[in-house]
Amino acid sequence: MDLPKEALALLRKNRRVTGGYQYTVPAQGKYPYQWLWDSCFHAIVLSSLEPDAAKAEIRSLLSRQFPDGMVPHIIFWEKGFPHLYDWGWGTNGTSSITQPPMLAYAVWEIHKRTGDKAFLEEVYPKLLAFYQYLIGKRDPQDHHLVGIINPDESGEDNSPRFDTPLGVKSDITFLWHLYRRHKLVMENRVCNFDVEMCMSKNFWVKDVPFNAILVKNLEILGHIASLLAHNEGTHFATEHKKLVAAAMRERLFENGVYWSASDHVYRLLKVPTWAHFAPLFADLYTKEEAEALIKEHFNNTETFKAPFGIRTVSKKEPSYQRDGFWRGPVWIAPHWFMYKGLVAYGFKNEAAFLKESTLSLLERSGFREYFDPETGAGYGAKDFTWGTLALDMTEV
Ligand code: GLC
């Protein structure tokens, strides 16, 4: 497979322009809109291939930012299947929930590749407003952990991490799970998506990957703000980066790993998923802890390490299903997050394993949505864009 050529061809094929805004759909047919973290991934990959398209991806994403700073997880640019993917009021053409905050990272990649400071100046106020929203509104108790109000905000829609707070059993089917999440959207409509009310009544999870991604992005927001000599922004980002990291350590760390937590009392959700590895992305383990994590979990073939990569859920979990969407299969974005973390810690062999297994999945099954960890078979959408992230796995 000629990866650079095929990746660029796919990103171009999935490119759309509506009302003057250019964006990339994750997969023709199944995902015909613009998604928040997907667009950040597209921008990261495009930053070195077609930087103007990368910038357009960010501009279109930010064009529907809410007055309070929230960036919605879907922009319904074109009419598609709103009955299935309508996660909001349907007003202003967006959903009413967000997704992991990868925006600062994506913007910084564009700047690193182009040196375009004017682009940073242009998007900075909106970036700052988004992170201020997360810190200001998503942490009503001022405990420095950001909460999500729907599993879909994690980007891992039916992950078993959320079974307990969602009130579902581990053998739930995909469709019942979707139904339950839609019911949650209806419940959140009743409280008008007012975060504090919706959270305390319906679903409130302090998720590990979401907060780890936030820490990394606050660090980068700090770099952007200081390059632009925006002292207040630098202060905000560096302070909150430290506070969120410390709160994760204080409330989410137990037995050598990080666990997501729910409710006001921070009940730990003890379901082993790839979330254990996500904090590597934000340097949240000490070197010794990271070594133990790699030995006991990452390289453990009975739990996470599979012939075709790292399972998103431990094989020992009752909820594990090798073809179960976010209940076990390999997904390329988690591979990419773990890869970046492992490279930064200097775990070259493990990073190389992720890169090689990613490439072999693409070679074997093409740009599929997710993959069977045991056989490498591809599942879900075809011509799904996340596989293009393999182009950004070049350090080892
Ligand atoms: C699925 C994924 C989510 C992604 C979306 C669009 O819902 O779980 O993470 O953003 O598809 O690709």
CSV table of C-alpha atoms and ligand atoms in Angstrom, one decimal:
chain,number,residue,atom,x,y,z
A,1,MET,CA,0.0,0.0,0.0
A,2,ASP,CA,1.3,3.4,-0.9
A,3,LEU,CA,0.1,5.0,2.4
A,4,PRO,CA,0.9,8.7,1.7
A,5,LYS,CA,-0.8,8.6,-1.7
A,6,GLU,CA,-3.8,6.6,-0.5
A,7,ALA,CA,-4.2,8.6,2.7
A,8,LEU,CA,-4.3,11.9,0.8
A,9,ALA,CA,-6.6,10.5,-1.8
A,10,LEU,CA,-9.0,9.5,1.0
A,11,LEU,CA,-8.9,12.8,2.7
A,12,ARG,CA,-9.6,14.5,-0.6
A,13,LYS,CA,-12.4,12.1,-1.4
A,14,ASN,CA,-14.1,12.8,1.9
A,15,ARG,CA,-13.7,16.6,1.6
A,16,ARG,CA,-16.8,18.7,1.4
A,17,VAL,CA,-17.6,22.4,1.0
A,18,THR,CA,-20.8,23.8,2.4
A,19,GLY,CA,-21.7,27.5,2.6
A,20,GLY,CA,-18.1,28.4,2.0
A,21,TYR,CA,-16.8,26.1,4.7
A,22,GLN,CA,-14.5,23.2,3.9
A,23,TYR,CA,-14.3,20.1,6.1
A,24,THR,CA,-13.8,16.4,5.9
A,25,VAL,CA,-16.4,13.8,6.7
A,26,PRO,CA,-15.0,10.8,8.6
A,27,ALA,CA,-16.8,8.3,6.2
A,28,GLN,CA,-19.1,8.8,3.3
A,29,GLY,CA,-22.5,7.4,4.1
A,30,LYS,CA,-22.2,6.4,7.7
A,31,TYR,CA,-20.6,9.7,9.0
A,32,PRO,CA,-21.7,12.4,6.6
A,33,TYR,CA,-21.1,15.4,8.9
A,34,GLN,CA,-18.2,17.1,10.6
A,35,TRP,CA,-17.0,15.7,14.0
A,36,LEU,CA,-14.9,17.6,16.4
A,37,TRP,CA,-12.0,15.3,17.3
A,38,ASP,CA,-12.1,13.7,13.8
A,39,SER,CA,-11.5,17.1,12.3
A,40,CYS,CA,-8.6,17.6,14.7
A,41,PHE,CA,-7.1,14.3,13.5
A,42,HIS,CA,-7.6,15.4,9.8
A,43,ALA,CA,-5.9,18.8,10.5
A,44,ILE,CA,-3.0,17.0,12.2
A,45,VAL,CA,-2.4,14.8,9.1
A,46,LEU,CA,-3.1,17.5,6.6
A,47,SER,CA,-0.8,20.0,8.4
A,48,SER,CA,2.1,18.5,6.5
A,49,LEU,CA,0.3,17.5,3.3
A,50,GLU,CA,-2.0,20.4,2.5
A,51,PRO,CA,-1.8,23.0,5.3
A,52,ASP,CA,-4.4,25.2,3.7
A,53,ALA,CA,-6.9,22.3,4.0
A,54,ALA,CA,-5.8,21.8,7.6
A,55,LYS,CA,-6.6,25.4,8.4
A,56,ALA,CA,-9.9,25.2,6.6
A,57,GLU,CA,-10.8,22.2,8.8
A,58,ILE,CA,-10.2,24.2,12.0
A,59,ARG,CA,-12.0,27.3,10.7
A,60,SER,CA,-15.1,25.3,9.8
A,61,LEU,CA,-15.1,23.6,13.2
A,62,LEU,CA,-14.9,26.9,15.1
A,63,SER,CA,-17.5,28.6,12.9
A,64,ARG,CA,-20.3,27.0,15.0
A,65,GLN,CA,-18.8,27.6,18.4
A,66,PHE,CA,-21.5,28.4,21.0
A,67,PRO,CA,-21.7,31.8,22.7
A,68,ASP,CA,-20.4,30.2,26.0
A,69,GLY,CA,-17.4,28.8,24.2
A,70,MET,CA,-18.4,25.2,23.7
A,71,VAL,CA,-17.5,23.6,20.4
A,72,PRO,CA,-20.1,21.1,19.4
A,73,HIS,CA,-19.1,17.5,18.6
A,74,ILE,CA,-21.1,17.4,15.3
A,75,ILE,CA,-21.9,20.1,12.7
A,76,PHE,CA,-24.7,18.8,10.5
A,77,TRP,CA,-23.6,20.7,7.4
A,78,GLU,CA,-25.8,18.6,5.1
A,79,LYS,CA,-29.0,16.8,5.7
A,80,GLY,CA,-28.2,13.2,6.4
A,81,PHE,CA,-29.8,10.8,8.9
A,82,PRO,CA,-30.7,13.1,11.8
A,83,HIS,CA,-32.9,10.4,13.3
A,84,LEU,CA,-29.8,8.4,14.1
A,85,TYR,CA,-27.2,11.1,14.8
A,86,ASP,CA,-29.2,14.0,16.1
A,87,TRP,CA,-27.5,14.7,19.4
A,88,GLY,CA,-29.0,18.1,20.0
A,89,TRP,CA,-31.9,20.4,19.4
A,90,GLY,CA,-31.3,20.5,15.7
A,91,THR,CA,-31.0,24.2,15.9
A,92,ASN,CA,-28.1,26.0,14.3
A,93,GLY,CA,-27.3,22.7,12.7
A,94,THR,CA,-25.1,21.3,15.5
A,95,SER,CA,-25.2,18.8,18.4
A,96,SER,CA,-25.4,20.1,22.0
A,97,ILE,CA,-22.5,18.1,23.4
A,98,THR,CA,-18.7,18.3,22.8
A,99,GLN,CA,-15.8,15.9,22.3
A,100,PRO,CA,-12.2,15.5,23.5
A,101,PRO,CA,-10.5,18.9,23.2
A,102,MET,CA,-7.8,18.2,20.7
A,103,LEU,CA,-8.1,21.7,19.1
A,104,ALA,CA,-5.0,23.3,20.5
A,105,TYR,CA,-2.9,20.4,19.6
A,106,ALA,CA,-4.1,20.4,16.0
A,107,VAL,CA,-3.7,24.2,15.6
A,108,TRP,CA,-0.1,23.9,17.0
A,109,GLU,CA,0.8,21.2,14.5
A,110,ILE,CA,-0.3,23.5,11.7
A,111,HIS,CA,1.8,26.3,13.1
A,112,LYS,CA,4.8,24.0,13.5
A,113,ARG,CA,4.6,23.0,9.9
A,114,THR,CA,3.8,26.4,8.4
A,115,GLY,CA,5.2,29.0,10.9
A,116,ASP,CA,2.0,30.9,10.2
A,117,LYS,CA,1.6,33.2,13.2
A,118,ALA,CA,-1.4,35.1,11.6
A,119,PHE,CA,-3.4,31.8,11.7
A,120,LEU,CA,-2.6,31.5,15.4
A,121,GLU,CA,-3.7,35.0,16.1
A,122,GLU,CA,-6.9,34.4,14.1
A,123,VAL,CA,-8.0,31.3,16.0
A,124,TYR,CA,-6.6,32.0,19.4
A,125,PRO,CA,-9.6,33.8,21.0
A,126,LYS,CA,-11.9,31.0,20.1
A,127,LEU,CA,-9.4,28.3,21.3
A,128,LEU,CA,-9.1,30.1,24.6
A,129,ALA,CA,-12.9,30.5,24.9
A,130,PHE,CA,-13.3,26.7,24.4
A,131,TYR,CA,-10.8,25.8,27.1
A,132,GLN,CA,-12.2,28.4,29.4
A,133,TYR,CA,-15.7,26.9,28.9
A,134,LEU,CA,-14.4,23.4,29.8
A,135,ILE,CA,-12.6,24.7,33.0
A,136,GLY,CA,-15.4,27.1,33.9
A,137,LYS,CA,-18.6,25.3,33.1
A,138,ARG,CA,-17.6,21.6,33.2
A,139,ASP,CA,-16.2,21.7,36.7
A,140,PRO,CA,-19.0,23.2,38.9
A,141,GLN,CA,-17.5,21.9,42.1
A,142,ASP,CA,-14.2,23.6,41.3
A,143,HIS,CA,-12.3,20.3,41.8
A,144,HIS,CA,-10.2,20.8,38.6
A,145,LEU,CA,-11.6,17.8,36.7
A,146,VAL,CA,-13.7,18.3,33.7
A,147,GLY,CA,-16.9,16.3,33.5
A,148,ILE,CA,-18.7,14.8,30.5
A,149,ILE,CA,-22.5,14.7,30.2
A,150,ASN,CA,-22.8,11.8,27.7
A,151,PRO,CA,-20.5,8.9,26.8
A,152,ASP,CA,-20.4,10.2,23.3
A,153,GLU,CA,-18.4,13.2,24.6
A,154,SER,CA,-15.6,10.8,25.3
A,155,GLY,CA,-15.5,9.8,21.6
A,156,GLU,CA,-15.9,6.2,22.8
A,157,ASP,CA,-19.6,5.9,22.5
A,158,ASN,CA,-20.4,2.5,24.0
A,159,SER,CA,-17.2,1.9,26.1
A,160,PRO,CA,-18.0,-0.3,29.1
A,161,ARG,CA,-16.3,2.4,31.3
A,162,PHE,CA,-19.7,4.1,31.2
A,163,ASP,CA,-22.0,1.0,31.9
A,164,THR,CA,-22.4,1.7,35.6
A,165,PRO,CA,-23.2,5.4,35.4
A,166,LEU,CA,-25.5,4.7,32.4
A,167,GLY,CA,-27.2,1.9,34.3
A,168,VAL,CA,-26.7,-0.8,31.7
A,169,LYS,CA,-25.4,-4.4,32.0
A,170,SER,CA,-22.1,-5.6,30.5
A,171,ASP,CA,-23.8,-7.8,27.9
A,172,ILE,CA,-25.9,-5.0,26.5
A,173,THR,CA,-26.3,-5.0,22.7
A,174,PHE,CA,-25.1,-2.2,20.5
A,175,LEU,CA,-28.6,-1.0,19.6
A,176,TRP,CA,-29.9,-1.0,23.2
A,177,HIS,CA,-26.8,0.9,24.2
A,178,LEU,CA,-27.5,3.5,21.4
A,179,TYR,CA,-31.1,3.7,22.6
A,180,ARG,CA,-29.9,4.3,26.2
A,181,ARG,CA,-27.6,7.1,25.0
A,182,HIS,CA,-30.4,8.7,23.0
A,183,LYS,CA,-32.6,8.6,26.1
A,184,LEU,CA,-29.9,10.4,27.9
A,185,VAL,CA,-29.9,13.1,25.3
A,186,MET,CA,-33.7,13.4,25.7
A,187,GLU,CA,-33.2,13.7,29.5
A,188,ASN,CA,-30.5,16.4,29.0
A,189,ARG,CA,-32.9,18.3,26.7
A,190,VAL,CA,-35.3,18.5,29.6
A,191,CYS,CA,-32.6,20.3,31.7
A,192,ASN,CA,-31.8,22.3,28.6
A,193,PHE,CA,-28.2,21.0,28.5
A,194,ASP,CA,-27.5,23.2,31.5
A,195,VAL,CA,-24.4,21.4,32.5
A,196,GLU,CA,-24.7,21.6,36.3
A,197,MET,CA,-28.3,20.4,36.4
A,198,CYS,CA,-27.9,17.8,33.7
A,199,MET,CA,-24.8,16.4,35.3
A,200,SER,CA,-26.2,16.1,38.8
A,201,LYS,CA,-29.4,14.5,37.6
A,202,ASN,CA,-28.4,12.3,34.7
A,203,PHE,CA,-24.7,11.4,33.9
A,204,TRP,CA,-21.5,12.9,35.2
A,205,VAL,CA,-18.2,11.2,34.5
A,206,LYS,CA,-14.7,12.6,35.0
A,207,ASP,CA,-13.2,10.6,32.1
A,208,VAL,CA,-9.5,9.8,32.0
A,209,PRO,CA,-8.7,10.2,28.3
A,210,PHE,CA,-10.8,13.4,28.1
A,211,ASN,CA,-8.9,14.9,31.1
A,212,ALA,CA,-5.5,13.6,29.9
A,213,ILE,CA,-6.2,15.1,26.5
A,214,LEU,CA,-7.2,18.4,28.2
A,215,VAL,CA,-3.9,18.5,30.2
A,216,LYS,CA,-1.8,18.0,27.0
A,217,ASN,CA,-3.9,20.6,25.2
A,218,LEU,CA,-3.7,23.2,28.0
A,219,GLU,CA,0.1,22.8,27.9
A,220,ILE,CA,0.0,23.5,24.1
A,221,LEU,CA,-2.4,26.4,24.6
A,222,GLY,CA,0.2,27.8,27.0
A,223,HIS,CA,2.8,27.7,24.2
A,224,ILE,CA,0.4,29.4,21.8
A,225,ALA,CA,-0.5,32.1,24.3
A,226,SER,CA,3.1,32.8,25.2
A,227,LEU,CA,4.1,33.0,21.5
A,228,LEU,CA,1.4,35.6,21.0
A,229,ALA,CA,2.5,37.4,24.2
A,230,HIS,CA,-0.9,36.9,25.7
A,231,ASN,CA,0.0,36.8,29.4
A,232,GLU,CA,-3.4,36.1,30.8
A,233,GLY,CA,-3.9,33.2,28.5
A,234,THR,CA,-0.4,31.8,29.3
A,235,HIS,CA,-1.2,32.1,33.0
A,236,PHE,CA,-4.7,30.4,32.6
A,237,ALA,CA,-3.3,27.5,30.6
A,238,THR,CA,-0.2,26.8,32.6
A,239,GLU,CA,-2.1,27.0,36.0
A,240,HIS,CA,-5.0,24.8,34.9
A,241,LYS,CA,-2.7,22.3,33.2
A,242,LYS,CA,-1.1,21.8,36.7
A,243,LEU,CA,-4.4,21.8,38.5
A,244,VAL,CA,-6.1,19.2,36.3
A,245,ALA,CA,-3.0,17.0,36.4
A,246,ALA,CA,-2.8,17.2,40.2
A,247,ALA,CA,-6.6,16.5,40.5
A,248,MET,CA,-6.3,13.4,38.2
A,249,ARG,CA,-3.5,12.2,40.5
A,250,GLU,CA,-5.5,12.9,43.6
A,251,ARG,CA,-8.9,11.5,42.6
A,252,LEU,CA,-8.4,9.1,39.7
A,253,PHE,CA,-5.2,7.3,40.5
A,254,GLU,CA,-5.3,3.9,42.2
A,255,ASN,CA,-3.2,0.7,42.1
A,256,GLY,CA,-0.7,2.2,39.7
A,257,VAL,CA,-3.3,3.3,37.0
A,258,TYR,CA,-5.8,6.0,36.3
A,259,TRP,CA,-9.6,5.2,36.4
A,260,SER,CA,-12.5,7.3,35.3
A,261,ALA,CA,-14.9,8.3,38.1
A,262,SER,CA,-18.5,9.3,38.3
A,263,ASP,CA,-20.8,11.4,40.4
A,264,HIS,CA,-20.1,14.0,43.1
A,265,VAL,CA,-18.3,11.4,45.2
A,266,TYR,CA,-15.8,10.3,42.5
A,267,ARG,CA,-16.8,6.7,42.5
A,268,LEU,CA,-14.1,4.9,40.5
A,269,LEU,CA,-15.3,3.0,37.5
A,270,LYS,CA,-13.1,-0.1,37.7
A,271,VAL,CA,-13.3,-1.3,34.1
A,272,PRO,CA,-9.9,-1.8,32.6
A,273,THR,CA,-9.7,-0.1,29.2
A,274,TRP,CA,-7.0,1.6,27.1
A,275,ALA,CA,-7.8,4.7,29.3
A,276,HIS,CA,-5.0,3.3,31.5
A,277,PHE,CA,-2.6,4.2,28.8
A,278,ALA,CA,-4.1,7.6,27.7
A,279,PRO,CA,-2.3,9.5,30.5
A,280,LEU,CA,1.1,8.7,28.8
A,281,PHE,CA,0.0,11.2,26.2
A,282,ALA,CA,0.1,14.0,28.9
A,283,ASP,CA,3.2,12.8,30.9
A,284,LEU,CA,1.0,11.9,33.9
A,285,TYR,CA,2.9,8.8,35.0
A,286,THR,CA,6.4,8.9,36.5
A,287,LYS,CA,9.0,6.9,34.6
A,288,GLU,CA,8.8,4.1,37.1
A,289,GLU,CA,5.0,4.0,37.1
A,290,ALA,CA,5.1,4.0,33.3
A,291,GLU,CA,7.5,1.1,33.3
A,292,ALA,CA,5.3,-0.9,35.6
A,293,LEU,CA,2.2,0.0,33.4
A,294,ILE,CA,3.9,-1.3,30.3
A,295,LYS,CA,5.0,-4.5,31.9
A,296,GLU,CA,1.8,-5.4,33.8
A,297,HIS,CA,-0.8,-4.1,31.3
A,298,PHE,CA,0.4,-2.9,27.9
A,299,ASN,CA,2.5,-6.0,27.2
A,300,ASN,CA,0.1,-8.4,28.9
A,301,THR,CA,-1.3,-10.7,26.2
A,302,GLU,CA,-4.1,-11.9,28.5
A,303,THR,CA,-5.5,-8.4,28.8
A,304,PHE,CA,-4.5,-5.7,26.3
A,305,LYS,CA,-1.8,-6.8,23.9
A,306,ALA,CA,-3.2,-8.6,20.9
A,307,PRO,CA,-1.8,-9.9,17.7
A,308,PHE,CA,-3.1,-6.8,15.9
A,309,GLY,CA,-2.5,-4.1,18.4
A,310,ILE,CA,-3.8,-2.9,21.8
A,311,ARG,CA,-7.4,-3.9,22.7
A,312,THR,CA,-9.6,-0.9,23.8
A,313,VAL,CA,-10.9,-3.1,26.6
A,314,SER,CA,-9.1,-5.9,28.5
A,315,LYS,CA,-9.8,-9.3,27.1
A,316,LYS,CA,-10.6,-10.5,30.7
A,317,GLU,CA,-13.5,-8.1,31.0
A,318,PRO,CA,-17.0,-9.7,30.8
A,319,SER,CA,-17.9,-6.9,28.4
A,320,TYR,CA,-15.0,-7.6,26.0
A,321,GLN,CA,-16.2,-8.2,22.4
A,322,ARG,CA,-13.7,-8.4,19.7
A,323,ASP,CA,-16.1,-6.9,17.2
A,324,GLY,CA,-18.0,-4.7,19.8
A,325,PHE,CA,-17.4,-1.2,18.6
A,326,TRP,CA,-15.7,0.5,21.6
A,327,ARG,CA,-16.0,-2.7,23.7
A,328,GLY,CA,-12.7,-4.3,22.6
A,329,PRO,CA,-11.7,-3.7,19.0
A,330,VAL,CA,-8.5,-1.8,18.0
A,331,TRP,CA,-9.1,1.8,16.9
A,332,ILE,CA,-6.4,3.8,15.2
A,333,ALA,CA,-6.9,7.0,17.2
A,334,PRO,CA,-6.1,5.3,20.6
A,335,HIS,CA,-3.1,3.7,18.9
A,336,TRP,CA,-1.9,7.2,17.8
A,337,PHE,CA,-2.4,8.7,21.3
A,338,MET,CA,-0.5,5.8,23.0
A,339,TYR,CA,2.2,5.9,20.3
A,340,LYS,CA,2.8,9.6,21.0
A,341,GLY,CA,3.0,9.0,24.7
A,342,LEU,CA,5.3,6.0,24.4
A,343,VAL,CA,7.7,7.9,22.1
A,344,ALA,CA,7.9,10.8,24.6
A,345,TYR,CA,8.7,8.4,27.4
A,346,GLY,CA,11.3,6.6,25.2
A,347,PHE,CA,9.5,3.2,25.0
A,348,LYS,CA,10.7,2.6,21.5
A,349,ASN,CA,9.8,-1.1,21.2
A,350,GLU,CA,6.2,-0.6,22.3
A,351,ALA,CA,5.8,2.5,20.1
A,352,ALA,CA,7.2,0.4,17.1
A,353,PHE,CA,4.7,-2.3,18.0
A,354,LEU,CA,1.8,0.2,17.7
A,355,LYS,CA,3.1,1.6,14.4
A,356,GLU,CA,3.7,-1.8,12.8
A,357,SER,CA,0.4,-3.2,13.9
A,358,THR,CA,-1.4,-0.1,12.6
A,359,LEU,CA,0.4,-0.4,9.2
A,360,SER,CA,-0.4,-4.1,9.0
A,361,LEU,CA,-4.1,-3.5,9.8
A,362,LEU,CA,-4.3,-0.9,7.0
A,363,GLU,CA,-2.4,-3.2,4.6
A,364,ARG,CA,-4.6,-6.1,5.4
A,365,SER,CA,-8.1,-4.6,5.8
A,366,GLY,CA,-7.8,-1.0,4.4
A,367,PHE,CA,-9.2,2.2,6.0
A,368,ARG,CA,-11.8,0.6,8.1
A,369,GLU,CA,-13.4,2.1,11.2
A,370,TYR,CA,-12.2,-0.5,13.8
A,371,PHE,CA,-10.5,-3.8,13.7
A,372,ASP,CA,-10.6,-7.3,15.3
A,373,PRO,CA,-7.6,-7.4,17.7
A,374,GLU,CA,-7.2,-11.2,17.2
A,375,THR,CA,-7.6,-11.5,13.4
A,376,GLY,CA,-7.0,-8.1,12.0
A,377,ALA,CA,-10.4,-8.2,10.2
A,378,GLY,CA,-11.9,-4.7,9.5
A,379,TYR,CA,-15.3,-3.7,10.8
A,380,GLY,CA,-17.7,-0.7,10.6
A,381,ALA,CA,-17.4,2.1,8.1
A,382,LYS,CA,-15.2,1.8,5.0
A,383,ASP,CA,-13.0,4.6,3.8
A,384,PHE,CA,-12.9,5.9,7.4
A,385,THR,CA,-10.3,8.7,7.8
A,386,TRP,CA,-8.6,7.7,11.1
A,387,GLY,CA,-6.2,5.3,9.4
A,388,THR,CA,-4.5,8.4,7.9
A,389,LEU,CA,-3.1,9.1,11.4
A,390,ALA,CA,-0.6,6.4,10.6
A,391,LEU,CA,1.2,9.1,8.5
A,392,ASP,CA,1.8,10.9,11.8
A,393,MET,CA,3.5,8.0,13.4
A,394,THR,CA,7.0,8.6,12.2
A,395,GLU,CA,9.3,9.1,15.2
A,396,VAL,CA,10.2,5.4,15.6
B,1,GLC,C1,-18.1,7.3,16.1
B,1,GLC,C2,-16.9,7.3,17.1
B,1,GLC,C3,-16.6,8.8,17.4
B,1,GLC,C4,-16.3,9.5,16.1
B,1,GLC,C5,-17.5,9.4,15.2
B,1,GLC,C6,-17.3,10.0,13.8
B,1,GLC,O1,-19.2,7.8,16.8
B,1,GLC,O2,-17.2,6.6,18.2
B,1,GLC,O3,-15.4,8.8,18.2
B,1,GLC,O4,-16.1,10.9,16.4
B,1,GLC,O5,-17.9,8.1,15.0
B,1,GLC,O6,-16.2,9.4,13.2
